Amino acid sequence: MKINTNPSPVIPSQTETQPPENKELKKVAKQFEAVFINQMIGAMRKTVTPGGLIPESNAERVFKGMLDSENAERMADSEQLGLSHIVYEHLLRTSQGR
């Protein structure tokens, strides 16, 4: 029985095959995703009919806007939607002139 003691990988590593990562483009793509999610949350919030005994105050509207923005940023950071990856790939291709 022959045991391979060579630590070199059988498959070339991904770092050799992928272009270098552009952190600035990733940041912009993530910010775009956060803005998109924030717009989506705002549109969903508009579909809810206002109700209740106490009318909504200006402070409550500001708080809801800030809460929506924070939720959108956290959702974008979780990378569950995948939009930032698509935007990043597109920005990377266009910045390289492909």
Short mmCIF file of N, CA and C in Angstrom, two decimals:
data_model
loop_
_atom_site.label_atom_id
_atom_site.label_comp_id
_atom_site.label_asym_id
_atom_site.label_seq_id
_atom_site.Cartn_x
_atom_site.Cartn_y
_atom_site.Cartn_z
N MET A 1 0.85 -1.17 0.00
CA MET A 1 0.00 0.00 0.00
C MET A 1 0.89 1.24 0.00
N LYS A 2 0.57 2.17 -0.90
CA LYS A 2 1.37 3.38 -1.01
C LYS A 2 0.57 4.56 -0.45
N ILE A 3 1.17 5.30 0.47
CA ILE A 3 0.54 6.47 1.06
C ILE A 3 1.20 7.71 0.49
N ASN A 4 0.38 8.61 0.01
CA ASN A 4 0.88 9.85 -0.57
C ASN A 4 1.25 10.81 0.56
N THR A 5 2.51 11.13 0.68
CA THR A 5 2.96 12.05 1.71
C THR A 5 3.19 13.45 1.17
N ASN A 6 2.86 13.66 -0.09
CA ASN A 6 3.01 14.96 -0.72
C ASN A 6 1.82 15.85 -0.32
N PRO A 7 2.04 16.96 0.37
CA PRO A 7 0.93 17.80 0.80
C PRO A 7 0.33 18.66 -0.31
N SER A 8 0.86 18.60 -1.51
CA SER A 8 0.32 19.44 -2.58
C SER A 8 -1.08 18.96 -2.96
N PRO A 9 -1.98 19.87 -3.25
CA PRO A 9 -3.35 19.47 -3.57
C PRO A 9 -3.45 18.80 -4.93
N VAL A 10 -4.40 17.90 -5.04
CA VAL A 10 -4.64 17.22 -6.31
C VAL A 10 -5.33 18.16 -7.28
N ILE A 11 -6.26 18.95 -6.75
CA ILE A 11 -7.00 19.93 -7.55
C ILE A 11 -6.36 21.29 -7.32
N PRO A 12 -6.14 22.08 -8.37
CA PRO A 12 -5.57 23.41 -8.16
C PRO A 12 -6.47 24.23 -7.24
N SER A 13 -5.84 25.00 -6.39
CA SER A 13 -6.62 25.79 -5.44
C SER A 13 -7.42 26.86 -6.16
N GLN A 14 -8.49 27.29 -5.49
CA GLN A 14 -9.36 28.29 -6.09
C GLN A 14 -8.66 29.63 -6.23
N THR A 15 -7.69 29.89 -5.39
CA THR A 15 -7.00 31.17 -5.48
C THR A 15 -6.20 31.29 -6.77
N GLU A 16 -5.80 30.15 -7.33
CA GLU A 16 -5.05 30.19 -8.58
C GLU A 16 -5.96 30.43 -9.78
N THR A 17 -7.22 29.97 -9.67
CA THR A 17 -8.12 30.05 -10.82
C THR A 17 -9.03 31.27 -10.79
N GLN A 18 -9.24 31.86 -9.62
CA GLN A 18 -10.13 33.01 -9.52
C GLN A 18 -9.34 34.32 -9.59
N PRO A 19 -9.97 35.37 -10.15
CA PRO A 19 -9.30 36.67 -10.18
C PRO A 19 -9.18 37.23 -8.76
N PRO A 20 -8.26 38.15 -8.55
CA PRO A 20 -8.11 38.73 -7.22
C PRO A 20 -9.38 39.45 -6.78
N GLU A 21 -9.63 39.39 -5.50
CA GLU A 21 -10.84 39.97 -4.94
C GLU A 21 -10.68 41.48 -4.79
N ASN A 22 -11.71 42.21 -5.16
CA ASN A 22 -11.70 43.65 -5.02
C ASN A 22 -12.62 44.00 -3.86
N LYS A 23 -12.03 44.37 -2.72
CA LYS A 23 -12.81 44.61 -1.50
C LYS A 23 -13.72 45.82 -1.63
N GLU A 24 -13.28 46.82 -2.37
CA GLU A 24 -14.10 48.02 -2.55
C GLU A 24 -15.37 47.68 -3.34
N LEU A 25 -15.24 46.87 -4.38
CA LEU A 25 -16.42 46.46 -5.15
C LEU A 25 -17.36 45.62 -4.30
N LYS A 26 -16.81 44.75 -3.45
CA LYS A 26 -17.65 43.94 -2.56
C LYS A 26 -18.44 44.83 -1.61
N LYS A 27 -17.78 45.86 -1.10
CA LYS A 27 -18.44 46.78 -0.17
C LYS A 27 -19.58 47.51 -0.87
N VAL A 28 -19.34 47.99 -2.08
CA VAL A 28 -20.37 48.70 -2.85
C VAL A 28 -21.53 47.77 -3.17
N ALA A 29 -21.23 46.53 -3.54
CA ALA A 29 -22.28 45.56 -3.86
C ALA A 29 -23.14 45.26 -2.64
N LYS A 30 -22.50 45.15 -1.47
CA LYS A 30 -23.25 44.89 -0.24
C LYS A 30 -24.12 46.09 0.13
N GLN A 31 -23.61 47.30 -0.08
CA GLN A 31 -24.40 48.50 0.19
C GLN A 31 -25.60 48.58 -0.75
N PHE A 32 -25.39 48.21 -2.01
CA PHE A 32 -26.50 48.20 -2.97
C PHE A 32 -27.57 47.21 -2.53
N GLU A 33 -27.14 46.03 -2.07
CA GLU A 33 -28.11 45.04 -1.61
C GLU A 33 -28.89 45.56 -0.40
N ALA A 34 -28.21 46.26 0.51
CA ALA A 34 -28.88 46.82 1.69
C ALA A 34 -29.92 47.86 1.28
N VAL A 35 -29.59 48.71 0.32
CA VAL A 35 -30.54 49.72 -0.16
C VAL A 35 -31.74 49.04 -0.82
N PHE A 36 -31.47 48.01 -1.61
CA PHE A 36 -32.55 47.27 -2.28
C PHE A 36 -33.49 46.62 -1.26
N ILE A 37 -32.91 45.98 -0.25
CA ILE A 37 -33.73 45.34 0.79
C ILE A 37 -34.52 46.38 1.55
N ASN A 38 -33.90 47.53 1.84
CA ASN A 38 -34.61 48.60 2.55
C ASN A 38 -35.81 49.08 1.74
N GLN A 39 -35.64 49.23 0.44
CA GLN A 39 -36.76 49.64 -0.42
C GLN A 39 -37.86 48.57 -0.42
N MET A 40 -37.45 47.32 -0.41
CA MET A 40 -38.42 46.22 -0.39
C MET A 40 -39.21 46.22 0.92
N ILE A 41 -38.53 46.41 2.04
CA ILE A 41 -39.20 46.45 3.34
C ILE A 41 -40.15 47.63 3.39
N GLY A 42 -39.71 48.79 2.88
CA GLY A 42 -40.58 49.98 2.85
C GLY A 42 -41.83 49.75 2.02
N ALA A 43 -41.67 49.09 0.88
CA ALA A 43 -42.83 48.79 0.03
C ALA A 43 -43.77 47.82 0.73
N MET A 44 -43.23 46.85 1.45
CA MET A 44 -44.08 45.90 2.18
C MET A 44 -44.80 46.60 3.32
N ARG A 45 -44.10 47.53 3.98
CA ARG A 45 -44.72 48.24 5.11
C ARG A 45 -45.90 49.10 4.64
N LYS A 46 -45.82 49.64 3.41
CA LYS A 46 -46.91 50.47 2.89
C LYS A 46 -48.18 49.68 2.64
N THR A 47 -48.06 48.35 2.48
CA THR A 47 -49.24 47.54 2.22
C THR A 47 -50.06 47.27 3.48
N VAL A 48 -49.47 47.51 4.65
CA VAL A 48 -50.17 47.28 5.92
C VAL A 48 -51.07 48.48 6.19
N THR A 49 -52.34 48.21 6.43
CA THR A 49 -53.28 49.30 6.70
C THR A 49 -53.04 49.84 8.10
N PRO A 50 -52.98 51.17 8.23
CA PRO A 50 -52.78 51.74 9.56
C PRO A 50 -54.03 51.52 10.40
N GLY A 51 -53.82 51.27 11.64
CA GLY A 51 -54.96 51.05 12.53
C GLY A 51 -54.51 51.22 13.96
N GLY A 52 -55.44 51.15 14.84
CA GLY A 52 -55.14 51.27 16.25
C GLY A 52 -55.81 52.50 16.84
N LEU A 53 -55.74 52.60 18.13
CA LEU A 53 -56.38 53.70 18.84
C LEU A 53 -55.55 54.98 18.78
N ILE A 54 -54.25 54.84 18.75
CA ILE A 54 -53.37 56.01 18.76
C ILE A 54 -52.80 56.20 17.35
N PRO A 55 -52.95 57.41 16.79
CA PRO A 55 -52.39 57.64 15.45
C PRO A 55 -50.85 57.59 15.49
N GLU A 56 -50.27 57.23 14.36
CA GLU A 56 -48.82 57.11 14.26
C GLU A 56 -48.18 58.50 14.29
N SER A 57 -47.20 58.67 15.16
CA SER A 57 -46.53 59.96 15.28
C SER A 57 -45.34 60.03 14.33
N ASN A 58 -44.79 61.23 14.19
CA ASN A 58 -43.62 61.43 13.35
C ASN A 58 -42.42 60.65 13.90
N ALA A 59 -42.29 60.64 15.23
CA ALA A 59 -41.19 59.91 15.86
C ALA A 59 -41.28 58.42 15.56
N GLU A 60 -42.49 57.89 15.55
CA GLU A 60 -42.67 56.47 15.25
C GLU A 60 -42.29 56.16 13.80
N ARG A 61 -42.63 57.07 12.89
CA ARG A 61 -42.27 56.88 11.48
C ARG A 61 -40.75 56.90 11.30
N VAL A 62 -40.08 57.83 12.01
CA VAL A 62 -38.62 57.91 11.95
C VAL A 62 -38.01 56.63 12.51
N PHE A 63 -38.55 56.17 13.65
CA PHE A 63 -38.03 54.95 14.27
C PHE A 63 -38.20 53.75 13.34
N LYS A 64 -39.35 53.63 12.72
CA LYS A 64 -39.59 52.51 11.80
C LYS A 64 -38.63 52.57 10.60
N GLY A 65 -38.37 53.78 10.11
CA GLY A 65 -37.43 53.94 9.00
C GLY A 65 -36.02 53.51 9.40
N MET A 66 -35.60 53.91 10.61
CA MET A 66 -34.28 53.52 11.10
C MET A 66 -34.20 52.02 11.35
N LEU A 67 -35.29 51.45 11.87
CA LEU A 67 -35.34 50.01 12.12
C LEU A 67 -35.27 49.24 10.80
N ASP A 68 -36.01 49.70 9.81
CA ASP A 68 -35.98 49.05 8.50
C ASP A 68 -34.58 49.11 7.90
N SER A 69 -33.92 50.25 8.03
CA SER A 69 -32.56 50.41 7.50
C SER A 69 -31.59 49.46 8.19
N GLU A 70 -31.69 49.36 9.50
CA GLU A 70 -30.81 48.46 10.26
C GLU A 70 -31.08 47.00 9.90
N ASN A 71 -32.35 46.65 9.79
CA ASN A 71 -32.70 45.28 9.39
C ASN A 71 -32.17 44.96 8.00
N ALA A 72 -32.26 45.93 7.10
CA ALA A 72 -31.78 45.73 5.73
C ALA A 72 -30.27 45.50 5.72
N GLU A 73 -29.54 46.27 6.52
CA GLU A 73 -28.08 46.10 6.59
C GLU A 73 -27.71 44.73 7.14
N ARG A 74 -28.43 44.29 8.17
CA ARG A 74 -28.14 42.97 8.75
C ARG A 74 -28.48 41.85 7.77
N MET A 75 -29.56 42.03 7.03
CA MET A 75 -29.93 41.02 6.04
C MET A 75 -28.88 40.96 4.92
N ALA A 76 -28.38 42.12 4.52
CA ALA A 76 -27.34 42.16 3.48
C ALA A 76 -26.05 41.52 4.00
N ASP A 77 -25.73 41.75 5.27
CA ASP A 77 -24.52 41.16 5.86
C ASP A 77 -24.61 39.64 5.94
N SER A 78 -25.83 39.11 6.08
CA SER A 78 -25.99 37.66 6.18
C SER A 78 -25.78 36.96 4.84
N GLU A 79 -25.84 37.72 3.75
CA GLU A 79 -25.62 37.20 2.39
C GLU A 79 -26.58 36.07 2.02
N GLN A 80 -27.77 36.09 2.59
CA GLN A 80 -28.76 35.05 2.29
C GLN A 80 -29.49 35.31 0.97
N LEU A 81 -29.66 36.57 0.62
CA LEU A 81 -30.38 36.91 -0.62
C LEU A 81 -29.51 36.63 -1.85
N GLY A 82 -28.23 36.91 -1.76
CA GLY A 82 -27.32 36.62 -2.86
C GLY A 82 -27.22 37.72 -3.90
N LEU A 83 -27.92 38.81 -3.70
CA LEU A 83 -27.89 39.89 -4.68
C LEU A 83 -26.51 40.55 -4.73
N SER A 84 -25.87 40.70 -3.58
CA SER A 84 -24.56 41.37 -3.56
C SER A 84 -23.53 40.59 -4.38
N HIS A 85 -23.62 39.27 -4.36
CA HIS A 85 -22.68 38.46 -5.15
C HIS A 85 -22.89 38.69 -6.64
N ILE A 86 -24.14 38.76 -7.07
CA ILE A 86 -24.45 38.99 -8.48
C ILE A 86 -23.98 40.38 -8.91
N VAL A 87 -24.25 41.38 -8.07
CA VAL A 87 -23.83 42.75 -8.37
C VAL A 87 -22.31 42.83 -8.40
N TYR A 88 -21.64 42.17 -7.45
CA TYR A 88 -20.18 42.17 -7.41
C TYR A 88 -19.59 41.57 -8.69
N GLU A 89 -20.13 40.43 -9.11
CA GLU A 89 -19.63 39.79 -10.33
C GLU A 89 -19.81 40.70 -11.54
N HIS A 90 -20.96 41.37 -11.61
CA HIS A 90 -21.22 42.28 -12.73
C HIS A 90 -20.25 43.47 -12.70
N LEU A 91 -20.07 44.05 -11.52
CA LEU A 91 -19.16 45.19 -11.39
C LEU A 91 -17.72 44.78 -11.72
N LEU A 92 -17.35 43.58 -11.31
CA LEU A 92 -16.00 43.10 -11.59
C LEU A 92 -15.78 42.92 -13.09
N ARG A 93 -16.78 42.36 -13.78
CA ARG A 93 -16.66 42.17 -15.23
C ARG A 93 -16.61 43.51 -15.95
N THR A 94 -17.46 44.46 -15.55
CA THR A 94 -17.48 45.75 -16.24
C THR A 94 -16.23 46.58 -15.94
N SER A 95 -15.68 46.43 -14.73
CA SER A 95 -14.47 47.19 -14.41
C SER A 95 -13.24 46.63 -15.12
N GLN A 96 -13.29 45.35 -15.48
CA GLN A 96 -12.17 44.74 -16.20
C GLN A 96 -12.35 44.86 -17.71
N GLY A 97 -13.46 45.43 -18.15
CA GLY A 97 -13.68 45.65 -19.57
C GLY A 97 -14.11 44.43 -20.34
N ARG A 98 -14.74 43.47 -19.67
CA ARG A 98 -15.21 42.26 -20.37
C ARG A 98 -16.63 42.41 -20.79
#
